[in-house]
Amino acid sequence: MCGRFVITSPPAALRQMFGYAEQPNFPPRHNVAPTQPIPVVILENGGRHFRLMRWGLVPGWVKDSRDFALLINARAETVDEKPAFKNAMKRRRCLIPADGYYEWQTAGSRKRPYFIHRRDGLPLGLAGLAETWIGPNGEELDTVAIVTTAASNDLSSLHPRVPVTIAPADFERWLDCSAHDVEEAMALLKPPRQGEFAWHEISTRVNHVANDDARLILPMTDEEREREQSTPVKKVAARKVAPVASEDGQGSLF
């Protein structure tokens, strides 16, 4: 699944790549997490537009969003069937600009984080599904989920799922829900090509959402690895957290 990602490209470069009308100025983010507002590109009134939406989709038929687990991911294999996603797949497909994402791999008693990015360093257009939830008092909340699919052979060594990336040549096909139906869009939900992505191990500082700086994506140094390996794994007391559902319905970020 995809539970954290990075967006570091200059706003002007992303505007040129995605072709939206607005000229937003936003800082780089190195540790974007669910429930936070994230940049989204959507087609409205015949043009592409930049919007901020909360990461964690809430379907329109939900009565109380506080009682509904956040859907941060949507499985590509079933987005056209699941009640939570099929309407968005038909009418509200969108793109999420990013420069990479994080994945965790279990190694012994620890989970090791990795930063995954395009090998050529170009930004990504993550496939997204958007819904506007309207509350009982008329309040509106724009929400979004990232579509995932089975990993390609190389990336499967880290995790069995990967976020779907849409190539710039296919942006229009994915975004234009009027001209391109669900069947056409489903054909785009494929894993990246073998070798298209690269990755490296990073510091466990990324585990804490409050840490949001450029050092998070740097390769792990021998000194950092030795220091972290010598630090005992702390057992954290269980505490109640807001439910976050992956595409499998599991309440976990990772």
XYZ file of N, CA and C in Angstrom:
762
model
N 0.836 -1.183 0.000
C 0.000 0.000 0.000
C 0.876 1.240 0.000
N 0.277 2.391 -0.048
C 1.012 3.651 -0.009
C 0.506 4.446 1.187
N 1.361 4.587 2.230
C 0.933 5.255 3.448
C 1.637 6.552 3.739
N 2.690 6.867 3.025
C 3.398 8.147 3.147
C 4.022 8.468 1.784
N 4.076 9.750 1.438
C 4.753 10.096 0.200
C 5.422 11.453 0.307
N 6.126 11.826 -0.773
C 6.971 13.017 -0.809
C 6.581 13.868 -2.006
N 6.548 15.188 -1.819
C 6.340 16.108 -2.936
C 7.307 17.271 -2.771
N 8.334 17.284 -3.622
C 9.425 18.245 -3.462
C 9.707 19.091 -4.701
N 9.135 18.766 -5.846
C 9.382 19.546 -7.062
C 8.837 20.959 -6.909
N 9.476 21.947 -7.531
C 8.976 23.328 -7.462
C 7.554 23.424 -8.005
N 6.715 24.258 -7.391
C 5.327 24.402 -7.859
C 5.210 24.736 -9.342
N 6.115 25.571 -9.860
C 6.059 25.935 -11.281
C 6.301 24.733 -12.181
N 7.207 23.840 -11.758
C 7.505 22.648 -12.556
C 6.308 21.697 -12.572
N 5.643 21.559 -11.427
C 4.467 20.687 -11.365
C 3.308 21.276 -12.164
N 3.160 22.585 -12.124
C 2.098 23.233 -12.899
C 2.310 22.988 -14.393
N 3.554 23.083 -14.832
C 3.848 22.839 -16.245
C 3.591 21.383 -16.613
N 3.961 20.471 -15.736
C 3.789 19.046 -16.028
C 2.319 18.634 -16.062
N 1.537 19.135 -15.092
C 0.147 18.687 -14.972
C -0.845 19.604 -15.682
N -0.424 20.819 -16.014
C -1.249 21.682 -16.850
C -2.480 22.259 -16.193
N -2.436 22.530 -14.889
C -3.610 23.137 -14.248
C -3.534 24.655 -14.322
N -4.695 25.297 -14.154
C -4.807 26.740 -14.361
C -4.239 27.561 -13.209
N -4.382 27.076 -11.995
C -3.980 27.835 -10.822
C -2.453 27.942 -10.721
N -1.980 28.892 -9.919
C -0.552 29.070 -9.690
C -0.266 29.000 -8.191
N -0.480 27.843 -7.591
C -0.270 27.719 -6.140
C 1.204 27.760 -5.779
N 1.493 28.273 -4.614
C 2.862 28.285 -4.108
C 2.865 27.515 -2.796
N 3.453 26.326 -2.795
C 3.430 25.488 -1.609
C 4.837 24.970 -1.318
N 5.148 24.746 -0.057
C 6.497 24.307 0.312
C 6.695 22.821 0.010
N 7.945 22.371 -0.093
C 8.201 20.932 -0.256
C 7.752 20.172 0.980
N 7.237 18.961 0.782
C 6.817 18.106 1.875
C 7.557 16.786 1.758
N 8.180 16.367 2.855
C 8.982 15.143 2.847
C 8.359 14.000 3.640
N 7.167 14.216 4.185
C 6.551 13.164 4.994
C 5.040 13.354 5.036
N 4.416 13.310 3.872
C 2.974 13.510 3.766
C 2.257 12.266 4.288
N 1.276 12.472 5.174
C 0.596 11.351 5.838
C -0.916 11.464 5.691
N -1.632 10.357 5.861
C -3.093 10.380 5.809
C -3.696 11.403 6.769
N -4.849 11.900 6.388
C -5.661 12.945 7.056
C -5.143 14.343 6.761
N -3.964 14.474 6.160
C -3.444 15.791 5.822
C -3.999 16.251 4.478
N -4.080 17.576 4.250
C -4.477 18.069 2.927
C -3.342 17.854 1.933
N -3.666 17.357 0.756
C -2.642 17.077 -0.248
C -3.052 17.692 -1.591
N -2.062 18.031 -2.440
C -2.376 18.567 -3.770
C -3.013 17.513 -4.661
N -4.049 17.922 -5.370
C -4.765 17.024 -6.272
C -5.060 17.777 -7.564
N -4.921 17.088 -8.696
C -5.256 17.661 -10.002
C -6.504 16.952 -10.513
N -7.510 17.749 -10.866
C -8.786 17.184 -11.314
C -9.315 17.973 -12.503
N -10.084 17.324 -13.353
C -10.670 17.978 -14.517
C -12.064 18.487 -14.152
N -12.265 19.803 -14.264
C -13.559 20.416 -13.958
C -13.864 21.488 -15.002
N -15.095 21.482 -15.513
C -15.530 22.492 -16.486
C -14.576 22.602 -17.675
N -14.091 21.449 -18.116
C -13.265 21.403 -19.319
C -11.807 21.750 -19.130
N -11.370 22.013 -17.897
C -9.963 22.347 -17.665
C -9.413 21.658 -16.446
N -8.100 21.559 -16.388
C -7.448 20.942 -15.227
C -7.277 21.982 -14.116
N -7.540 21.549 -12.894
C -7.470 22.464 -11.756
C -6.737 21.831 -10.588
N -6.068 22.691 -9.825
C -5.344 22.296 -8.620
C -6.284 22.442 -7.432
N -6.377 21.402 -6.614
C -7.213 21.437 -5.423
C -6.454 20.839 -4.252
N -6.830 21.217 -3.056
C -6.341 20.557 -1.849
C -7.457 19.675 -1.325
N -7.145 18.412 -1.062
C -8.132 17.468 -0.540
C -7.530 16.692 0.614
N -8.388 16.246 1.511
C -7.902 15.444 2.630
C -7.613 14.031 2.157
N -6.422 13.543 2.510
C -6.061 12.167 2.142
C -6.777 11.202 3.074
N -7.729 10.484 2.499
C -8.583 9.550 3.233
C -9.998 9.715 2.720
N -10.373 8.895 1.739
C -11.647 9.067 1.055
C -12.833 8.700 1.936
N -13.874 9.534 1.851
C -15.143 9.263 2.522
C -16.223 9.260 1.449
N -16.855 8.119 1.161
C -17.903 8.066 0.139
C -19.081 8.982 0.480
N -19.774 9.437 -0.541
C -20.885 10.359 -0.338
C -22.022 9.772 0.473
N -22.176 8.438 0.493
C -23.300 7.833 1.194
C -23.055 7.652 2.694
N -21.850 7.983 3.164
C -21.555 7.867 4.594
C -22.300 8.958 5.359
N -22.983 8.585 6.433
C -23.764 9.556 7.201
C -22.896 10.347 8.174
N -21.981 9.678 8.864
C -21.126 10.342 9.843
C -19.675 9.971 9.567
N -18.894 10.927 9.080
C -17.512 10.633 8.706
C -16.661 10.226 9.902
N -17.084 10.612 11.115
C -16.314 10.260 12.310
C -16.369 8.774 12.614
N -17.391 8.097 12.103
C -17.546 6.665 12.351
C -17.065 5.815 11.175
N -16.412 6.454 10.201
C -16.009 5.731 8.997
C -14.485 5.696 8.906
N -13.915 4.496 8.745
C -12.458 4.350 8.635
C -11.957 5.019 7.364
N -10.858 5.736 7.480
C -10.282 6.417 6.328
C -9.826 5.414 5.275
N -10.233 5.635 4.037
C -9.805 4.790 2.930
C -8.670 5.519 2.221
N -7.427 5.216 2.610
C -6.302 5.935 2.030
C -5.862 5.327 0.704
N -6.178 4.052 0.481
C -5.831 3.355 -0.757
C -7.056 2.666 -1.328
N -7.015 2.425 -2.643
C -8.074 1.687 -3.329
C -7.429 0.649 -4.235
N -7.837 -0.588 -4.130
C -7.255 -1.660 -4.946
C -7.679 -1.516 -6.398
N -6.702 -1.468 -7.313
C -6.993 -1.306 -8.736
C -7.888 -2.416 -9.271
N -7.720 -3.618 -8.718
C -8.463 -4.769 -9.237
C -9.971 -4.668 -9.008
N -10.405 -3.853 -8.046
C -11.834 -3.847 -7.685
C -12.439 -2.446 -7.598
N -11.720 -1.402 -8.081
C -12.262 -0.039 -7.944
C -13.555 0.169 -8.730
N -13.770 -0.638 -9.753
C -15.000 -0.493 -10.537
C -16.166 -1.269 -9.940
N -15.921 -1.975 -8.819
C -16.975 -2.786 -8.205
C -17.307 -2.366 -6.780
N -16.312 -1.964 -6.011
C -16.520 -1.644 -4.605
C -17.409 -0.409 -4.450
N -18.446 -0.475 -3.598
C -19.343 0.665 -3.408
C -18.619 1.949 -3.014
N -17.520 1.831 -2.270
C -16.811 3.020 -1.809
C -16.109 3.756 -2.950
N -15.793 3.050 -4.050
C -14.963 3.648 -5.091
C -15.594 3.715 -6.479
N -16.603 2.907 -6.757
C -17.056 2.788 -8.145
C -17.619 4.091 -8.706
N -18.254 4.915 -7.874
C -18.771 6.188 -8.368
C -17.634 7.150 -8.688
N -16.613 7.182 -7.809
C -15.454 8.036 -8.053
C -14.686 7.564 -9.285
N -14.603 6.255 -9.477
C -13.906 5.715 -10.642
C -14.611 6.140 -11.935
N -15.891 6.295 -11.851
C -16.668 6.666 -13.032
C -16.666 8.169 -13.281
N -16.664 8.971 -12.189
C -16.898 10.415 -12.354
C -15.820 11.329 -11.771
N -14.961 10.835 -10.869
C -14.046 11.742 -10.165
C -12.632 11.168 -10.083
N -12.094 10.791 -11.236
C -10.698 10.349 -11.260
C -9.784 11.572 -11.195
N -8.672 11.433 -10.517
C -7.780 12.574 -10.338
C -6.327 12.105 -10.286
N -5.410 13.061 -10.227
C -3.980 12.780 -10.131
C -3.410 13.445 -8.886
N -2.441 12.795 -8.276
C -1.780 13.331 -7.089
C -0.300 13.503 -7.424
N 0.177 14.748 -7.544
C 1.599 14.967 -7.822
C 2.464 14.469 -6.661
N 3.569 13.837 -6.979
C 4.483 13.321 -5.955
C 5.872 13.176 -6.557
N 6.860 13.018 -5.692
C 8.233 12.791 -6.145
C 8.783 11.466 -5.632
N 7.964 10.723 -4.931
C 8.374 9.436 -4.400
C 7.498 9.071 -3.231
N 7.711 7.877 -2.699
C 6.915 7.432 -1.559
C 7.768 6.525 -0.691
N 7.253 6.211 0.478
C 7.981 5.370 1.436
C 7.327 4.003 1.558
N 8.155 3.021 1.832
C 7.655 1.688 2.135
C 8.507 1.112 3.253
N 7.904 0.235 4.055
C 8.601 -0.378 5.176
C 8.734 -1.884 4.949
N 9.913 -2.415 5.278
C 10.180 -3.841 5.126
C 10.634 -4.395 6.469
N 10.027 -5.481 6.895
C 10.384 -6.079 8.178
C 11.727 -6.798 8.076
N 12.622 -6.449 9.000
C 13.940 -7.088 9.074
C 14.192 -7.463 10.526
N 14.002 -8.740 10.845
C 14.128 -9.179 12.235
C 13.020 -8.583 13.081
N 13.413 -7.873 14.132
C 12.421 -7.264 15.022
C 12.113 -5.829 14.641
N 12.673 -5.363 13.518
C 12.507 -3.969 13.126
C 11.838 -3.855 11.755
N 11.247 -2.682 11.517
C 10.741 -2.344 10.194
C 11.659 -1.286 9.598
N 12.278 -1.634 8.473
C 13.215 -0.729 7.843
C 12.510 0.092 6.774
N 12.622 1.439 6.813
C 11.980 2.275 5.797
C 12.854 2.465 4.557
N 12.188 2.589 3.417
C 12.864 2.828 2.144
C 12.178 3.973 1.411
N 12.977 4.755 0.692
C 12.444 5.800 -0.172
C 12.471 5.290 -1.604
N 11.326 5.357 -2.281
C 11.163 4.825 -3.628
C 10.842 5.974 -4.577
N 11.529 6.036 -5.702
C 11.364 7.165 -6.615
C 11.674 6.723 -8.038
N 11.276 7.531 -8.996
C 11.611 7.226 -10.385
C 13.117 7.266 -10.567
N 13.639 6.345 -11.327
C 15.084 6.277 -11.534
C 15.606 7.523 -12.251
N 14.764 8.139 -13.115
C 15.195 9.331 -13.848
C 14.963 10.615 -13.067
N 14.402 10.513 -11.859
C 14.212 11.676 -11.009
C 13.008 12.530 -11.331
N 12.206 12.169 -12.320
C 11.033 12.963 -12.691
C 9.904 12.785 -11.674
N 9.003 13.786 -11.565
C 7.851 13.651 -10.658
C 6.902 12.560 -11.113
N 6.004 12.184 -10.212
C 5.015 11.141 -10.475
C 3.621 11.749 -10.533
N 2.757 11.093 -11.284
C 1.329 11.396 -11.245
C 0.628 10.167 -10.697
N 0.352 10.156 -9.391
C -0.298 9.005 -8.776
C -1.779 8.995 -9.128
N -2.302 7.831 -9.467
C -3.723 7.701 -9.768
C -4.527 7.865 -8.491
N -5.517 8.754 -8.528
C -6.340 8.998 -7.356
C -7.820 8.972 -7.677
N -8.623 8.781 -6.639
C -10.082 8.831 -6.737
C -10.588 9.816 -5.694
N -11.467 10.720 -6.099
C -11.924 11.786 -5.211
C -13.421 11.711 -4.962
N -13.811 12.118 -3.771
C -15.231 12.224 -3.415
C -15.425 13.452 -2.526
N -16.540 14.143 -2.730
C -16.913 15.242 -1.840
C -18.000 14.745 -0.900
N -17.663 14.711 0.389
C -18.631 14.273 1.399
C -19.375 15.491 1.924
N -20.684 15.400 1.972
C -21.525 16.492 2.464
C -22.131 16.071 3.793
N -21.843 16.831 4.825
C -22.306 16.517 6.167
C -23.752 16.915 6.414
N -24.282 16.560 7.571
C -25.686 16.819 7.893
C -26.031 18.301 7.949
N -25.051 19.141 8.176
C -25.283 20.589 8.240
C -24.869 21.300 6.953
N -24.641 20.522 5.903
C -24.286 21.099 4.618
C -22.805 21.335 4.421
N -21.977 20.984 5.416
C -20.537 21.163 5.267
C -19.986 20.196 4.220
N -18.993 20.647 3.466
C -18.399 19.835 2.411
C -16.949 19.516 2.726
N -16.550 18.278 2.429
C -15.180 17.829 2.658
C -14.711 17.071 1.423
N -13.728 17.627 0.719
C -13.150 16.955 -0.442
C -12.111 15.943 0.034
N -12.266 14.702 -0.375
C -11.403 13.623 0.097
C -10.859 12.823 -1.086
N -9.756 12.107 -0.862
C -9.113 11.395 -1.962
C -8.411 10.141 -1.454
N -8.327 9.130 -2.326
C -7.591 7.895 -2.050
C -6.631 7.637 -3.201
N -5.521 6.958 -2.916
C -4.529 6.600 -3.926
C -4.773 5.163 -4.386
N -4.805 4.959 -5.688
C -5.035 3.630 -6.255
C -3.730 2.826 -6.225
N -3.811 1.581 -5.781
C -2.632 0.703 -5.754
C -2.891 -0.557 -6.580
N -1.792 -1.196 -6.955
C -1.892 -2.444 -7.711
C -0.772 -3.378 -7.278
N -0.770 -4.598 -7.820
C 0.283 -5.556 -7.500
C 1.620 -5.036 -8.002
N 2.666 -5.208 -7.194
C 3.988 -4.685 -7.534
C 4.622 -5.468 -8.669
N 5.468 -4.789 -9.428
C 6.283 -5.473 -10.430
C 7.325 -6.326 -9.712
N 7.991 -7.206 -10.439
C 8.890 -8.171 -9.804
C 9.973 -7.517 -8.959
N 10.545 -6.418 -9.447
C 11.630 -5.798 -8.692
C 11.116 -5.139 -7.413
N 10.012 -4.406 -7.492
C 9.478 -3.707 -6.320
C 8.814 -4.650 -5.324
N 8.427 -5.832 -5.759
C 7.773 -6.770 -4.851
C 8.696 -7.246 -3.741
N 10.010 -7.043 -3.915
C 10.943 -7.407 -2.850
C 10.774 -6.505 -1.633
N 10.171 -5.326 -1.827
C 9.904 -4.410 -0.722
C 8.490 -4.588 -0.181
N 7.522 -4.671 -1.096
C 6.117 -4.773 -0.677
C 5.313 -5.319 -1.847
N 4.266 -6.103 -1.589
C 3.486 -6.689 -2.688
C 2.602 -5.696 -3.449
N 2.412 -4.469 -2.889
C 1.573 -3.474 -3.549
C 2.381 -2.212 -3.847
N 1.987 -1.501 -4.910
C 2.604 -0.221 -5.254
C 1.507 0.759 -5.670
N 1.733 2.062 -5.478
C 0.770 3.028 -6.012
C 0.825 3.034 -7.534
N -0.315 3.218 -8.171
C -0.371 3.292 -9.630
C 0.111 4.671 -10.072
N 1.036 4.692 -11.029
C 1.496 5.949 -11.598
C 0.982 6.060 -13.030
N 0.438 7.224 -13.351
C -0.090 7.482 -14.690
C 0.940 8.277 -15.481
N 1.297 7.811 -16.671
C 2.265 8.509 -17.521
C 1.648 9.805 -18.039
N 2.454 10.862 -18.209
C 1.925 12.137 -18.718
C 1.109 11.985 -20.001
N 1.503 11.071 -20.880
C 0.762 10.867 -22.134
C -0.647 10.351 -21.876
N -0.879 9.792 -20.679
C -2.191 9.230 -20.351
C -2.976 10.084 -19.359
N -2.447 11.261 -19.000
C -3.143 12.116 -18.035
C -4.577 12.402 -18.486
N -4.740 12.791 -19.749
C -6.067 13.164 -20.249
C -7.026 11.979 -20.200
N -6.535 10.835 -20.569
C -7.363 9.620 -20.575
C -7.836 9.281 -19.167
N -6.969 9.491 -18.179
C -7.354 9.193 -16.801
C -8.288 10.266 -16.231
N -8.015 11.526 -16.516
C -8.774 12.616 -15.897
C -10.133 12.860 -16.544
N -10.234 12.678 -17.844
C -11.469 13.023 -18.547
C -12.477 11.880 -18.454
N -13.307 11.953 -17.437
C -14.271 10.875 -17.182
C -15.427 10.885 -18.177
N -15.641 12.008 -18.862
C -16.726 12.083 -19.845
C -16.330 11.440 -21.164
N -15.094 11.673 -21.573
C -14.636 11.162 -22.865
C -14.093 9.744 -22.777
N -13.665 9.337 -21.579
C -13.049 8.009 -21.427
C -13.734 7.264 -20.292
N -14.349 6.141 -20.630
C -15.147 5.412 -19.651
C -14.272 4.595 -18.702
N -14.936 3.906 -17.787
C -14.234 3.139 -16.758
C -13.357 2.049 -17.374
N -13.847 1.392 -18.405
C -13.071 0.319 -19.023
C -11.754 0.847 -19.581
N -11.783 2.017 -20.220
C -10.557 2.615 -20.752
C -9.603 2.993 -19.623
N -10.166 3.549 -18.546
C -9.332 3.965 -17.416
C -8.734 2.767 -16.696
N -9.486 1.679 -16.581
C -8.983 0.486 -15.897
C -7.728 -0.058 -16.580
N -7.626 0.131 -17.886
C -6.472 -0.369 -18.624
C -5.180 0.342 -18.232
N -5.297 1.497 -17.553
C -4.117 2.254 -17.135
C -3.591 1.815 -15.774
N -4.349 1.004 -15.071
C -3.993 0.637 -13.697
C -3.030 -0.543 -13.681
N -1.790 -0.234 -14.052
C -0.757 -1.262 -14.162
C 0.439 -0.883 -13.282
N 1.247 -1.863 -12.896
C 2.459 -1.553 -12.125
C 3.483 -0.876 -13.015
N 4.477 -0.201 -12.420
C 5.526 0.417 -13.234
C 6.357 -0.641 -13.956
N 7.006 -0.201 -15.004
C 7.854 -1.128 -15.753
C 9.041 -1.576 -14.902
N 9.517 -2.779 -15.165
C 10.693 -3.296 -14.470
C 11.854 -2.315 -14.631
N 12.454 -1.905 -13.521
C 13.588 -1.003 -13.573
C 13.241 0.469 -13.637
N 11.957 0.799 -13.706
C 11.562 2.208 -13.805
C 11.805 2.969 -12.499
N 11.743 2.239 -11.374
C 11.914 2.861 -10.074
C 13.206 2.390 -9.409
N 13.732 3.250 -8.547
C 14.893 2.916 -7.727
C 14.537 3.189 -6.276
N 15.314 2.610 -5.348
C 15.015 2.827 -3.932
C 16.280 2.656 -3.100
N 16.225 3.223 -1.898
C 17.335 3.050 -0.963
C 16.808 3.144 0.462
N 17.536 2.512 1.365
C 17.158 2.524 2.778
C 17.403 3.911 3.364
N 16.520 4.328 4.273
C 16.632 5.642 4.894
C 16.517 5.508 6.413
N 16.690 6.608 7.107
C 16.631 6.620 8.571
C 15.200 6.398 9.068
N 15.097 5.793 10.237
C 13.783 5.582 10.854
C 13.178 6.887 11.377
N 13.855 7.996 11.195
C 13.257 9.289 11.541
C 11.949 9.500 10.794
N 11.816 8.868 9.632
C 10.605 9.039 8.839
C 9.378 8.447 9.542
N 9.599 7.559 10.499
C 8.477 6.936 11.211
C 7.620 7.959 11.944
N 8.218 9.083 12.315
C 7.504 10.108 13.078
C 7.025 11.197 12.121
N 5.716 11.363 12.024
C 5.135 12.301 11.075
C 5.632 13.725 11.301
N 5.967 14.054 12.545
C 6.440 15.405 12.847
C 7.759 15.723 12.151
N 8.526 14.697 11.804
C 9.780 14.910 11.068
C 9.455 15.123 9.598
N 9.790 16.297 9.082
C 9.468 16.636 7.695
C 10.591 17.521 7.146
N 11.683 16.904 6.719
C 12.825 17.656 6.218
C 13.545 16.837 5.158
N 14.424 17.494 4.413
C 15.087 16.871 3.265
C 15.979 15.709 3.639
N 16.415 15.637 4.899
C 17.291 14.539 5.314
C 16.569 13.193 5.280
N 15.242 13.213 5.337
C 14.488 11.957 5.385
C 14.726 11.081 4.160
N 14.951 11.702 3.006
C 15.062 10.895 1.785
C 16.509 10.547 1.435
N 17.457 10.963 2.276
C 18.871 10.650 2.008
C 19.161 9.185 2.321
N 20.062 8.561 1.560
C 20.425 7.164 1.848
C 20.972 7.008 3.259
N 20.662 5.887 3.861
C 21.133 5.568 5.204
C 22.655 5.458 5.212
N 23.311 6.133 6.155
C 24.762 6.038 6.267
C 25.132 4.884 7.198
N 26.372 4.421 7.102
C 26.838 3.354 7.988
C 26.764 3.792 9.455
N 27.059 5.057 9.704
C 27.012 5.572 11.070
C 25.586 5.540 11.621
N 24.617 5.959 10.792
C 23.216 5.934 11.223
C 22.749 4.506 11.455
N 23.142 3.596 10.563
C 22.716 2.200 10.694
C 23.264 1.585 11.985
N 24.515 1.861 12.272
C 25.126 1.330 13.491
C 24.450 1.897 14.732
N 24.144 3.195 14.689
C 23.503 3.827 15.835
C 22.093 3.274 16.054
N 21.346 3.089 14.980
C 19.982 2.587 15.119
C 19.961 1.128 15.540
N 20.912 0.345 15.046
C 20.965 -1.074 15.414
C 21.349 -1.273 16.871
N 22.092 -0.323 17.418
C 22.503 -0.426 18.816
C 21.451 0.098 19.775
N 20.408 0.738 19.219
C 19.328 1.261 20.057
C 18.264 0.193 20.232
N 17.932 -0.184 21.471
C 16.898 -1.207 21.682
C 15.557 -0.785 21.093
N 14.832 -1.761 20.587
C 13.498 -1.490 20.069
C 12.559 -1.261 21.245
N 11.959 -0.077 21.277
C 11.078 0.256 22.389
C 9.691 -0.338 22.182
N 9.135 -0.884 23.250
C 7.772 -1.368 23.203
C 6.851 -0.227 23.619
N 6.045 0.210 22.668
C 5.170 1.348 22.920
C 3.821 0.850 23.407
N 3.332 1.459 24.469
C 2.028 1.075 25.001
C 0.944 1.356 23.980
N 0.007 0.455 23.893
C -1.083 0.614 22.932
C -1.910 1.837 23.273
N -2.339 2.565 22.227
C -3.203 3.719 22.439
C -4.236 3.760 21.328
N -5.319 4.404 21.593
C -6.384 4.490 20.603
C -6.004 5.497 19.525
N -6.204 5.093 18.277
C -5.939 5.994 17.163
C -7.148 5.975 16.239
N -7.250 7.037 15.429
C -8.335 7.085 14.460
C -8.155 5.946 13.464
N -9.216 5.222 13.132
C -9.074 4.103 12.206
C -8.676 4.572 10.818
N -7.685 3.908 10.238
C -7.233 4.201 8.885
C -7.251 2.895 8.116
N -8.065 2.814 7.087
C -8.216 1.563 6.355
C -7.400 1.583 5.078
N -6.668 0.524 4.836
C -5.986 0.360 3.562
C -6.975 -0.246 2.576
N -6.476 -0.568 1.379
C -7.373 -1.169 0.397
C -7.819 -2.558 0.818
N -7.161 -3.125 1.815
C -7.562 -4.427 2.319
C -8.481 -4.298 3.519
N -8.770 -3.064 3.912
C -9.615 -2.847 5.076
C -8.867 -2.962 6.377
N -7.535 -2.981 6.346
C -6.754 -3.120 7.560
C -6.484 -1.766 8.169
N -6.609 -1.627 9.495
C -6.396 -0.356 10.165
C -4.939 -0.088 10.427
N -4.154 0.174 9.411
C -2.731 0.391 9.573
C -2.204 1.292 8.481
N -1.230 2.135 8.839
C -0.597 2.984 7.831
C 0.354 2.191 6.956
N 0.953 1.158 7.513
C 1.996 0.446 6.792
C 1.535 -0.939 6.387
